[in-house]
PDB file of C-alpha atoms in Angstrom:
ATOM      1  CA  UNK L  10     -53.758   8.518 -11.127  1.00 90.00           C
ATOM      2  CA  UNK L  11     -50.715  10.375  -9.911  1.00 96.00           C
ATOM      3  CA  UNK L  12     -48.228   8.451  -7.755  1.00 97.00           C
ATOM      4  CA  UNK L  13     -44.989   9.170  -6.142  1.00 98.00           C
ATOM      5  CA  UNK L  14     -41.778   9.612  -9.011  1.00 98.00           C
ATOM      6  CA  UNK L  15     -41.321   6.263 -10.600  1.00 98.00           C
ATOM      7  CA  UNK L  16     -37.912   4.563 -11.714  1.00 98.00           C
ATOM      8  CA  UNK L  17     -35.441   6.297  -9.033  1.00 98.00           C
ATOM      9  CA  UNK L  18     -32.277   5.388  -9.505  1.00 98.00           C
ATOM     10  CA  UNK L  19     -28.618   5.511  -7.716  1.00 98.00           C
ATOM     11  CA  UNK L  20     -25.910   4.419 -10.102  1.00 98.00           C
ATOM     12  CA  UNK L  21     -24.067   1.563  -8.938  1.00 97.00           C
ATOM     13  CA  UNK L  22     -21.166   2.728 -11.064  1.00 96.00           C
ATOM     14  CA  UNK L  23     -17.823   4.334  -9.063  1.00 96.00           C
ATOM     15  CA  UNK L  24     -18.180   7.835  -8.084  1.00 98.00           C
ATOM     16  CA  UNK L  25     -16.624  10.674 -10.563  1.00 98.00           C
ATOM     17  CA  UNK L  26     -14.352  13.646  -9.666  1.00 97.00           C
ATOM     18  CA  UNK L  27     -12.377  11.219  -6.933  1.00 98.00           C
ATOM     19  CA  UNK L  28      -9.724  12.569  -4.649  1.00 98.00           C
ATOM     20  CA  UNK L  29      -9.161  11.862  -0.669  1.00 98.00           C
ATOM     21  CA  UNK L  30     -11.514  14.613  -0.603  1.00 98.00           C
ATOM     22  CA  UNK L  31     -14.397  14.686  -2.890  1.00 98.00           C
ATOM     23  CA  UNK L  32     -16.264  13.087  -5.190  1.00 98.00           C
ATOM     24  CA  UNK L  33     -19.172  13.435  -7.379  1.00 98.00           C
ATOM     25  CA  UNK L  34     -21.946  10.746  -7.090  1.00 98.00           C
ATOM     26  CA  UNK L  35     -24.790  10.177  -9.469  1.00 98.00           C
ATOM     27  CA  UNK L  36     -28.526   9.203  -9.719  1.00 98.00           C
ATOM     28  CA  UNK L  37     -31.496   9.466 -12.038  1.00 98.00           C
ATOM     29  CA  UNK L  38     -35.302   9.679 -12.016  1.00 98.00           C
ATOM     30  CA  UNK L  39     -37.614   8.076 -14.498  1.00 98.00           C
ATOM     31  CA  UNK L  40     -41.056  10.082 -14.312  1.00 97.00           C
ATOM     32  CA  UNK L  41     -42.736  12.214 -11.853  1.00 97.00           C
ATOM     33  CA  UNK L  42     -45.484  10.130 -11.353  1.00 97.00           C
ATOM     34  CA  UNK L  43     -47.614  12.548 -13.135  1.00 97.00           C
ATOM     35  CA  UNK L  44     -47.167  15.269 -10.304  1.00 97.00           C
ATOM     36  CA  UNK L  45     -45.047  17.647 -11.033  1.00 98.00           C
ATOM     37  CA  UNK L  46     -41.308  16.867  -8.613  1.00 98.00           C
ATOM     38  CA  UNK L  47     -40.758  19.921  -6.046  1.00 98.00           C
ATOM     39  CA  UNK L  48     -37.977  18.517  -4.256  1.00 98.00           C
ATOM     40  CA  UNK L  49     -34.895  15.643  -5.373  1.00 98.00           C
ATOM     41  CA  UNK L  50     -31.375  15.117  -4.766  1.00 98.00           C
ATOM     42  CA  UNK L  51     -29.580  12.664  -2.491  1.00 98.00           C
ATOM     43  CA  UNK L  52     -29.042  11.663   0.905  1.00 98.00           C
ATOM     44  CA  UNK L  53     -25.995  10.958   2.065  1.00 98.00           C
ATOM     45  CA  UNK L  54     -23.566   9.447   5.262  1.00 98.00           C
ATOM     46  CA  UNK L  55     -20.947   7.420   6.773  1.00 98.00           C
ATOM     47  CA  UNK L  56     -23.847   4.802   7.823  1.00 98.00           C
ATOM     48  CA  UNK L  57     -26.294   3.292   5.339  1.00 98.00           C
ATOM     49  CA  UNK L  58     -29.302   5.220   7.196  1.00 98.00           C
ATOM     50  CA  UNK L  59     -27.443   8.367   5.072  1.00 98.00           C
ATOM     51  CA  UNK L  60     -28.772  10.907   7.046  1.00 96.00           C
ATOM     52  CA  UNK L  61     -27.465  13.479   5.300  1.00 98.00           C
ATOM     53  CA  UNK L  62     -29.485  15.762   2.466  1.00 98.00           C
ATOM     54  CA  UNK L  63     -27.719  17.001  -0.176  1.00 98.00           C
ATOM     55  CA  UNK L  64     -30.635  18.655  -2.351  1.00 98.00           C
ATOM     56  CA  UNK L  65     -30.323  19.196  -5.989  1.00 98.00           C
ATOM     57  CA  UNK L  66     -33.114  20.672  -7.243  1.00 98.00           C
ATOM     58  CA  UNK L  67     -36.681  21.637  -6.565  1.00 98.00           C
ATOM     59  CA  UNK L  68     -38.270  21.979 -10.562  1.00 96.00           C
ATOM     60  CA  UNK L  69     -39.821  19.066 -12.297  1.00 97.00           C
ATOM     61  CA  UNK L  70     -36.807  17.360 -13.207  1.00 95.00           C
ATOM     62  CA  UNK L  71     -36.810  13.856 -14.902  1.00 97.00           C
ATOM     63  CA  UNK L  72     -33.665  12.044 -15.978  1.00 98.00           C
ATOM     64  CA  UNK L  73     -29.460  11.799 -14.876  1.00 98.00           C
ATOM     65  CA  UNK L  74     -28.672  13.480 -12.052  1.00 98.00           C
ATOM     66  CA  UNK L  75     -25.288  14.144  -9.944  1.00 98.00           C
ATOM     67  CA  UNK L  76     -24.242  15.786  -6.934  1.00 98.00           C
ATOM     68  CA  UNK L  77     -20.567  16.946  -5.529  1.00 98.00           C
ATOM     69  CA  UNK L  78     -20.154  15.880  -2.208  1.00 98.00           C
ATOM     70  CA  UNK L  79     -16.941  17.549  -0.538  1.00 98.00           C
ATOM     71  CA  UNK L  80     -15.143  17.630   2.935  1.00 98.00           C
ATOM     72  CA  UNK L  81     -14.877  13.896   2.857  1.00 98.00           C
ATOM     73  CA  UNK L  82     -12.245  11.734   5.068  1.00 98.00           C
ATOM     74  CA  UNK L  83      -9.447   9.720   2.874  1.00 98.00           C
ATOM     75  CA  UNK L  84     -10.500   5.874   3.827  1.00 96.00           C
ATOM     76  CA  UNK L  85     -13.779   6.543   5.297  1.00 97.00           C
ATOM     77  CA  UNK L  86     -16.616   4.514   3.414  1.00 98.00           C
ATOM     78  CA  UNK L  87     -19.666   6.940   2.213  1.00 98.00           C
ATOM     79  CA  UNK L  88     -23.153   5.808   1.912  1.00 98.00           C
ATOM     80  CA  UNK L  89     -25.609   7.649  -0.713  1.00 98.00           C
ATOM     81  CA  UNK L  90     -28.938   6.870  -2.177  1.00 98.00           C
ATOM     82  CA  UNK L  91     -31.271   8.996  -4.510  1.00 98.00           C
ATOM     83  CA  UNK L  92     -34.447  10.636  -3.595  1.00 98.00           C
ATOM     84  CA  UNK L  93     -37.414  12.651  -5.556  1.00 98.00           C
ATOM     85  CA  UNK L  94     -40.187  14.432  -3.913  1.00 98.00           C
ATOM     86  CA  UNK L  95     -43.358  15.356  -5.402  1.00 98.00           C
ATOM     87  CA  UNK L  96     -47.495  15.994  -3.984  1.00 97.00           C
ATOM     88  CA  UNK L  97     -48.035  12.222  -3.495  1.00 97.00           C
ATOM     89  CA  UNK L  98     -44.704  11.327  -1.473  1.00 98.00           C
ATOM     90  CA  UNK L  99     -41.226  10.614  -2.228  1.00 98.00           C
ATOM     91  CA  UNK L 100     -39.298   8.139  -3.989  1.00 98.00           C
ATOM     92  CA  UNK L 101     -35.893   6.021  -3.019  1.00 98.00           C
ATOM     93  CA  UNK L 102     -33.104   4.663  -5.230  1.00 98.00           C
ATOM     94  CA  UNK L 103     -30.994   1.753  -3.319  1.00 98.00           C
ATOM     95  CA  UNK L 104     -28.249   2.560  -1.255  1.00 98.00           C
ATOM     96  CA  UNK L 105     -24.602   2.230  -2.568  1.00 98.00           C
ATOM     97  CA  UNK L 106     -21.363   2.872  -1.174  1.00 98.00           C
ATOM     98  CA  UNK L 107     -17.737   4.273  -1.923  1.00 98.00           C
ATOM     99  CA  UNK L 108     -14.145   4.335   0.146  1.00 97.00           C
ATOM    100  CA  UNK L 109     -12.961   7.784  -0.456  1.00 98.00           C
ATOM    101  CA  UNK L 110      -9.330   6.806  -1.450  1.00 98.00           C
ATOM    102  CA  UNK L 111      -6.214   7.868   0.041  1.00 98.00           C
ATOM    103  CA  UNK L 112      -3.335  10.295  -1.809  1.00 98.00           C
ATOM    104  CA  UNK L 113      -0.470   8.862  -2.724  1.00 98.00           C
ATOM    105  CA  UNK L 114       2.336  11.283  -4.021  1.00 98.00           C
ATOM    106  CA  UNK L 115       4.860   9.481  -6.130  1.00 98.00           C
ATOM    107  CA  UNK L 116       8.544  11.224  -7.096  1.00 97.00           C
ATOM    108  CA  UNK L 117      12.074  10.777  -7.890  1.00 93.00           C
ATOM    109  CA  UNK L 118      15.358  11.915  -8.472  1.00 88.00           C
ATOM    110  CA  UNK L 119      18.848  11.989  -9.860  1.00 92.00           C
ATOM    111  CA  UNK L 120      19.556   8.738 -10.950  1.00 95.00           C
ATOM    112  CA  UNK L 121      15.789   7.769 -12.573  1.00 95.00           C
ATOM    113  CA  UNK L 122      15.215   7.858 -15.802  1.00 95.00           C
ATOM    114  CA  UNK L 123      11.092   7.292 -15.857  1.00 96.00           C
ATOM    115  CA  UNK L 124       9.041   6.129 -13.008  1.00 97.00           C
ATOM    116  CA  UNK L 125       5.444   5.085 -13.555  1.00 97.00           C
ATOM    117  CA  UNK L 126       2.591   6.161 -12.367  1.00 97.00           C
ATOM    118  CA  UNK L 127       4.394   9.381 -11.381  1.00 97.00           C
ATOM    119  CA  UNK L 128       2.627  12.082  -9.628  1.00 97.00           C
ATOM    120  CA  UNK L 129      -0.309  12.479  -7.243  1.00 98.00           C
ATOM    121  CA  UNK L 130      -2.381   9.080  -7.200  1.00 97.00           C
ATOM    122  CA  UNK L 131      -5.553   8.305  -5.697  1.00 97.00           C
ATOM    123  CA  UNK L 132      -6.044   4.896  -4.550  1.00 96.00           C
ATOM    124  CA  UNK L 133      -7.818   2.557  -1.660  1.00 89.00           C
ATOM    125  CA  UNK L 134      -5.834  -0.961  -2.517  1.00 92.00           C
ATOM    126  CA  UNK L 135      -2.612  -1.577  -3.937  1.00 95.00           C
ATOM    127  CA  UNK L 136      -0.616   0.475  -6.232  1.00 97.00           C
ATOM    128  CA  UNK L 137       2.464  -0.771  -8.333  1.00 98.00           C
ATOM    129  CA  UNK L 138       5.287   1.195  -9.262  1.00 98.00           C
ATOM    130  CA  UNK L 139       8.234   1.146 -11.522  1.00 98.00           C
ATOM    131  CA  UNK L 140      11.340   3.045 -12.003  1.00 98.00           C
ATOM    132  CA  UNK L 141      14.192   2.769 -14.640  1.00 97.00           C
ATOM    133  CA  UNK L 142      17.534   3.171 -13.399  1.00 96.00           C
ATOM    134  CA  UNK L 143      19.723   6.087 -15.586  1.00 96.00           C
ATOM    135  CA  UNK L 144      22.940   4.323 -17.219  1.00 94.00           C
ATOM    136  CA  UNK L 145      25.977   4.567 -14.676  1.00 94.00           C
ATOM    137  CA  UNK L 146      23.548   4.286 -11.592  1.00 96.00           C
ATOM    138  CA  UNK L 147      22.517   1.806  -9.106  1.00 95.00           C
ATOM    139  CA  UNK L 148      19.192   1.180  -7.230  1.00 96.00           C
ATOM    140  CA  UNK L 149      19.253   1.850  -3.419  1.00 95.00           C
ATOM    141  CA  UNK L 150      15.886   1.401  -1.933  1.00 96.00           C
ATOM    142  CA  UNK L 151      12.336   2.246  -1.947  1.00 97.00           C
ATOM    143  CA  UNK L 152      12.027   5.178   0.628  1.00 97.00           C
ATOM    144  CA  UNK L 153       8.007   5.116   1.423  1.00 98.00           C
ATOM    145  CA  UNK L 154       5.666   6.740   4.393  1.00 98.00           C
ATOM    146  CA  UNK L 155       1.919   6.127   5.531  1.00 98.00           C
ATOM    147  CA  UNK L 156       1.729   2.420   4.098  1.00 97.00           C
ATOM    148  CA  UNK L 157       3.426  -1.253   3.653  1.00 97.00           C
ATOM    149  CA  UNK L 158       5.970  -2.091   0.819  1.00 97.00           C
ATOM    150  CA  UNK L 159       3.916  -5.469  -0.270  1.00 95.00           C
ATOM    151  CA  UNK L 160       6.609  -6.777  -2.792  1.00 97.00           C
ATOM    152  CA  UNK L 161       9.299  -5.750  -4.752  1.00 97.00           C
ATOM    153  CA  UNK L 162      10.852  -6.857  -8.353  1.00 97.00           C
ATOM    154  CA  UNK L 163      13.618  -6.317  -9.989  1.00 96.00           C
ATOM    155  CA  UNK L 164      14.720  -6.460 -14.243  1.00 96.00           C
ATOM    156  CA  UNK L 165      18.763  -5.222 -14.992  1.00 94.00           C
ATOM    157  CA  UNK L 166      16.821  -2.288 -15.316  1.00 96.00           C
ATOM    158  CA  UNK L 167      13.839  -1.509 -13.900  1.00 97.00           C
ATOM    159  CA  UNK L 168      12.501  -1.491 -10.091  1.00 98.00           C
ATOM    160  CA  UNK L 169       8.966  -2.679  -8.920  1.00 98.00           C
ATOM    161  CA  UNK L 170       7.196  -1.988  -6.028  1.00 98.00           C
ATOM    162  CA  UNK L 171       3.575  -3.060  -4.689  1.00 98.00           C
ATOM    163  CA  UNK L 172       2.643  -0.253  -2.298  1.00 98.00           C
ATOM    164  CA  UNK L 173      -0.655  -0.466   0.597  1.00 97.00           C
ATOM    165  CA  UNK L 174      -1.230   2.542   1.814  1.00 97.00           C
ATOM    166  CA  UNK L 175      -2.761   2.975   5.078  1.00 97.00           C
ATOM    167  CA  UNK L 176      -3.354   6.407   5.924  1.00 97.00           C
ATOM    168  CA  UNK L 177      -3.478   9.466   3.766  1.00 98.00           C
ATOM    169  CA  UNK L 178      -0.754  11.380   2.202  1.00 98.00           C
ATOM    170  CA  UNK L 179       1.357   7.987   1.649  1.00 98.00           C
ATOM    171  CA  UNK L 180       4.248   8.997  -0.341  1.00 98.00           C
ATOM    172  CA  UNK L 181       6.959   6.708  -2.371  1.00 98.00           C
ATOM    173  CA  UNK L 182      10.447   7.272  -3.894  1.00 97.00           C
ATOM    174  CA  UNK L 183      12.780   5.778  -5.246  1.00 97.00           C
ATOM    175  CA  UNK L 184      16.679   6.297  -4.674  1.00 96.00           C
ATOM    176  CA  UNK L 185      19.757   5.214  -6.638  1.00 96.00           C
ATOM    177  CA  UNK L 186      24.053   5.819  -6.383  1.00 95.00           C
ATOM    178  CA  UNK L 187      26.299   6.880  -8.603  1.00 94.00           C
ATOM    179  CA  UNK L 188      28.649   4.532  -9.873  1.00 93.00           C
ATOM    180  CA  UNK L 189      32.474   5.094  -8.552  1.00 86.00           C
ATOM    181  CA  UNK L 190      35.479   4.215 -10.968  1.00 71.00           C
ATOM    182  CA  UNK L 191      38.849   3.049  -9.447  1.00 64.00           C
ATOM    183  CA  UNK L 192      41.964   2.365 -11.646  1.00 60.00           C
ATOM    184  CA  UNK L 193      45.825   2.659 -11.557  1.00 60.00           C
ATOM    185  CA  UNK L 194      47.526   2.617 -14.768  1.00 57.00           C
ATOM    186  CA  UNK L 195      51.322   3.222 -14.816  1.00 56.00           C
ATOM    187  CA  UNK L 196      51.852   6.156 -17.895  1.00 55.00           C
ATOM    188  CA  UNK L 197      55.586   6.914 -17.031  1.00 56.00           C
ATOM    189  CA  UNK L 198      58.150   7.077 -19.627  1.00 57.00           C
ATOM    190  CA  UNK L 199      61.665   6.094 -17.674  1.00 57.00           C
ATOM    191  CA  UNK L 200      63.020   8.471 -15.837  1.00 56.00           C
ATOM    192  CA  UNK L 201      59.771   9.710 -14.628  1.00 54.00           C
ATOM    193  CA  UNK L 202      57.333   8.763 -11.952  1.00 55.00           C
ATOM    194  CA  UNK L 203      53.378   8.047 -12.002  1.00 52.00           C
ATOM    195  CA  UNK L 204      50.236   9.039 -11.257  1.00 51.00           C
ATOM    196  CA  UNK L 205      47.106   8.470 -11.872  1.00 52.00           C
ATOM    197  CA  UNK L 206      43.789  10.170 -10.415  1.00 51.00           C
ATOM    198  CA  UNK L 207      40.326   8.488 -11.922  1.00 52.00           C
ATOM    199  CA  UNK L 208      37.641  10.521 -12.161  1.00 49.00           C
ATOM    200  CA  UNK L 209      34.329   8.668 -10.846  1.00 51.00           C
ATOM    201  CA  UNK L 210      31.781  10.607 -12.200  1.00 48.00           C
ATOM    202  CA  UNK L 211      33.139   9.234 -16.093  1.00 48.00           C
ATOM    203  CA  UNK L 212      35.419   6.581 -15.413  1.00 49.00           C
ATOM    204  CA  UNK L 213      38.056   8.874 -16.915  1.00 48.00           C
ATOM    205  CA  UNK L 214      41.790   8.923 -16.006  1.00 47.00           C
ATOM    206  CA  UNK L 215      43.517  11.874 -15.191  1.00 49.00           C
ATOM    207  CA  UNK L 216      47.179  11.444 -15.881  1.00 46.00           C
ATOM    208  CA  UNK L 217      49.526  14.219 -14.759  1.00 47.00           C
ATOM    209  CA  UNK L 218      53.399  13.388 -15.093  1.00 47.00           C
ATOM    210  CA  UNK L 219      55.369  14.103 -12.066  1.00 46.00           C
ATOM    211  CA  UNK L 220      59.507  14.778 -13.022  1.00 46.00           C
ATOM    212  CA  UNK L 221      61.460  12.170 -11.271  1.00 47.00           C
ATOM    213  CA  UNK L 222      64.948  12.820  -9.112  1.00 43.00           C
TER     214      UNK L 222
END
């Protein structure tokens, strides 16, 4: 006796294809109830009542199915659940949900040797960084927008911080000085004066003789 599709599924798994954008979610459908399926995909919202449809397909499809759902808000929660349609009525997978994570863009400069994760990042908790300092530098801050600095660490070489972002577009960076060199060292034979003019960049001295009176 035919009967609505059987086995309809939502994966409880995360969403694929994630930015603060998009994301791909995905279902499946176990038989079609022996009727052939006219009609499946998902529905889809910021509520639970997903009152959205975001159709698929309309053969007699059995098995995994996915669906790109784009336009989303960064930190806005989605709901989603599967559906499948055929003669005798249509069939439900539970409801799951998603937070649609926010960007985080993560760069450097002069004074960094490696910073990781580097890059665009997508995430809707916590995200730790760290940066290694180049040889002859020294760590200033962490310069960050759209979030709160939750902690920072610290190594002879290495800097650590535990971003939350709240909004999208966060950004971090790290940002370091250049070491400065001072020294006076008296090169003059007698008869002569002295000077001495360090470079700070190196550490170098300079020495230029001066004739004496």
């Amino acid at each position: 006796c035919p009967t609505a599709p059987t086995n309809v599924t939502t994966s409880d798994e995360d969403p694929t294809g994630i930015t603060d954008s998009q994301m791909t979610i995905h279902g499946s459908i176990g038989t079609n109830g022996n009727d052939n399926i006219t009609d499946y995909g998902f529905y889809w919202g910021t509520t639970s009542a997903c009152g959205t449809k975001a159709q698929v397909g309309t053969s007699n499809t059995t098995g995994d199915i996915s669906k790109q759902l784009t336009g989303l808000t960064a930190g806005t929660t989605y709901y989603f659940k599967t559906y499948a349609t055929n003669g005798q009525g249509t069939s439900y997978g539970d409801v799951e949900s998603y937070k649609v994570p926010y960007k985080v863009t993560i760069s450097t400069n002069t004074g960094c040797t490696s910073i990781s994760p580097s890059g665009t990042q997508y995430t809707n908790s916590t995200i730790s960084v760290t940066a290694t300092k180049t040889t002859g530098y020294t760590f200033g801050s962490w310069t960050t927008t759209n979030g709160t600095q939750t902690s920072t660490s610290s190594t002879s070489t290495t800097n650590t911080l535990v971003f939350t972002p709240s909004a999208n577009n966060a950004t971090i960076r790290p940002t370091y000085t250049e070491n400065s060199y001072s020294t006076n060292v008296d090169v003059s034979p007698a008869g002569y004066g002295s000077i001495s003019s360090p470079t700070p960049s190196t550490g170098k001295i300079d020495v230029k003789q001066v004739t004496g009176t």
